[in-house]
């Protein structure tokens, strides 16, 4: 029996916000296509971050090395790895070998997708490129030449002009990249489970659906089971109840909200008992949101109907 021991040198710091967003979007795309989410692991994230640093600092994708134009899978000669001008399948093994060159723990092959943008790249820009490319999409979704392949590990890196994601068929002995804790953000003052509520826009027309954005602004999750809200209207400088939802019949389809996994949208159609036109009067309003399994008290968002 061969035992692989995870090396401390392969342990990574928690994902940055952009790395987490990129990982979430990759997994969302997989789940939309009937595939399971992939674990974000230390060894492959170490490889991804190493490549991002190399690409941003030395730009090996702009070199030629005397063999033609190098693409984004290229590596410079400025690291503890084999330099490669990647021009096509002839250099595939030099990509596959990078986890073995860079990590102490991962002994399997690695497979990379990479994106570049002339401005600072965003997770959405990278995903748009990969979704629009059959080769990249097939890699993410285990199709085409990867039909029958089952990815068991994923590493992400995104910074500057580049984004890369690494996939592996072998489980990662170095385990999962750790999750940020609220204590990692001493400058963030969190109340009410670190949730924020805001109207999608400050002013709405009569009869227009009012939309609110609920967001988790620090690491962790919040359970929104049993959540409900009230709409209040300002009259003569005082807030009074205008409408409320029945907590027995109003709920989120997925009640847990995770940091870095996007937002939840709450819609209010301005309906009110006794209003035959289904329109709230012009004036100032606020939503008061309650989530008894996440926090005590309420969070509020003000808006105007004009």
mmCIF file of C-alpha atoms in Angstrom, residues 180-186:
data_model
loop_
_atom_site.group_PDB
_atom_site.id
_atom_site.type_symbol
_atom_site.label_atom_id
_atom_site.label_comp_id
_atom_site.label_asym_id
_atom_site.label_seq_id
_atom_site.Cartn_x
_atom_site.Cartn_y
_atom_site.Cartn_z
ATOM 1 C CA UNK A 180 -12.294 32.401 5.587
ATOM 2 C CA UNK A 181 -13.520 33.097 9.113
ATOM 3 C CA UNK A 182 -15.146 36.294 10.301
ATOM 4 C CA UNK A 183 -12.079 36.835 12.516
ATOM 5 C CA UNK A 184 -9.972 37.076 9.370
ATOM 6 C CA UNK A 185 -11.695 40.413 8.715
ATOM 7 C CA UNK A 186 -11.116 42.476 11.897
#
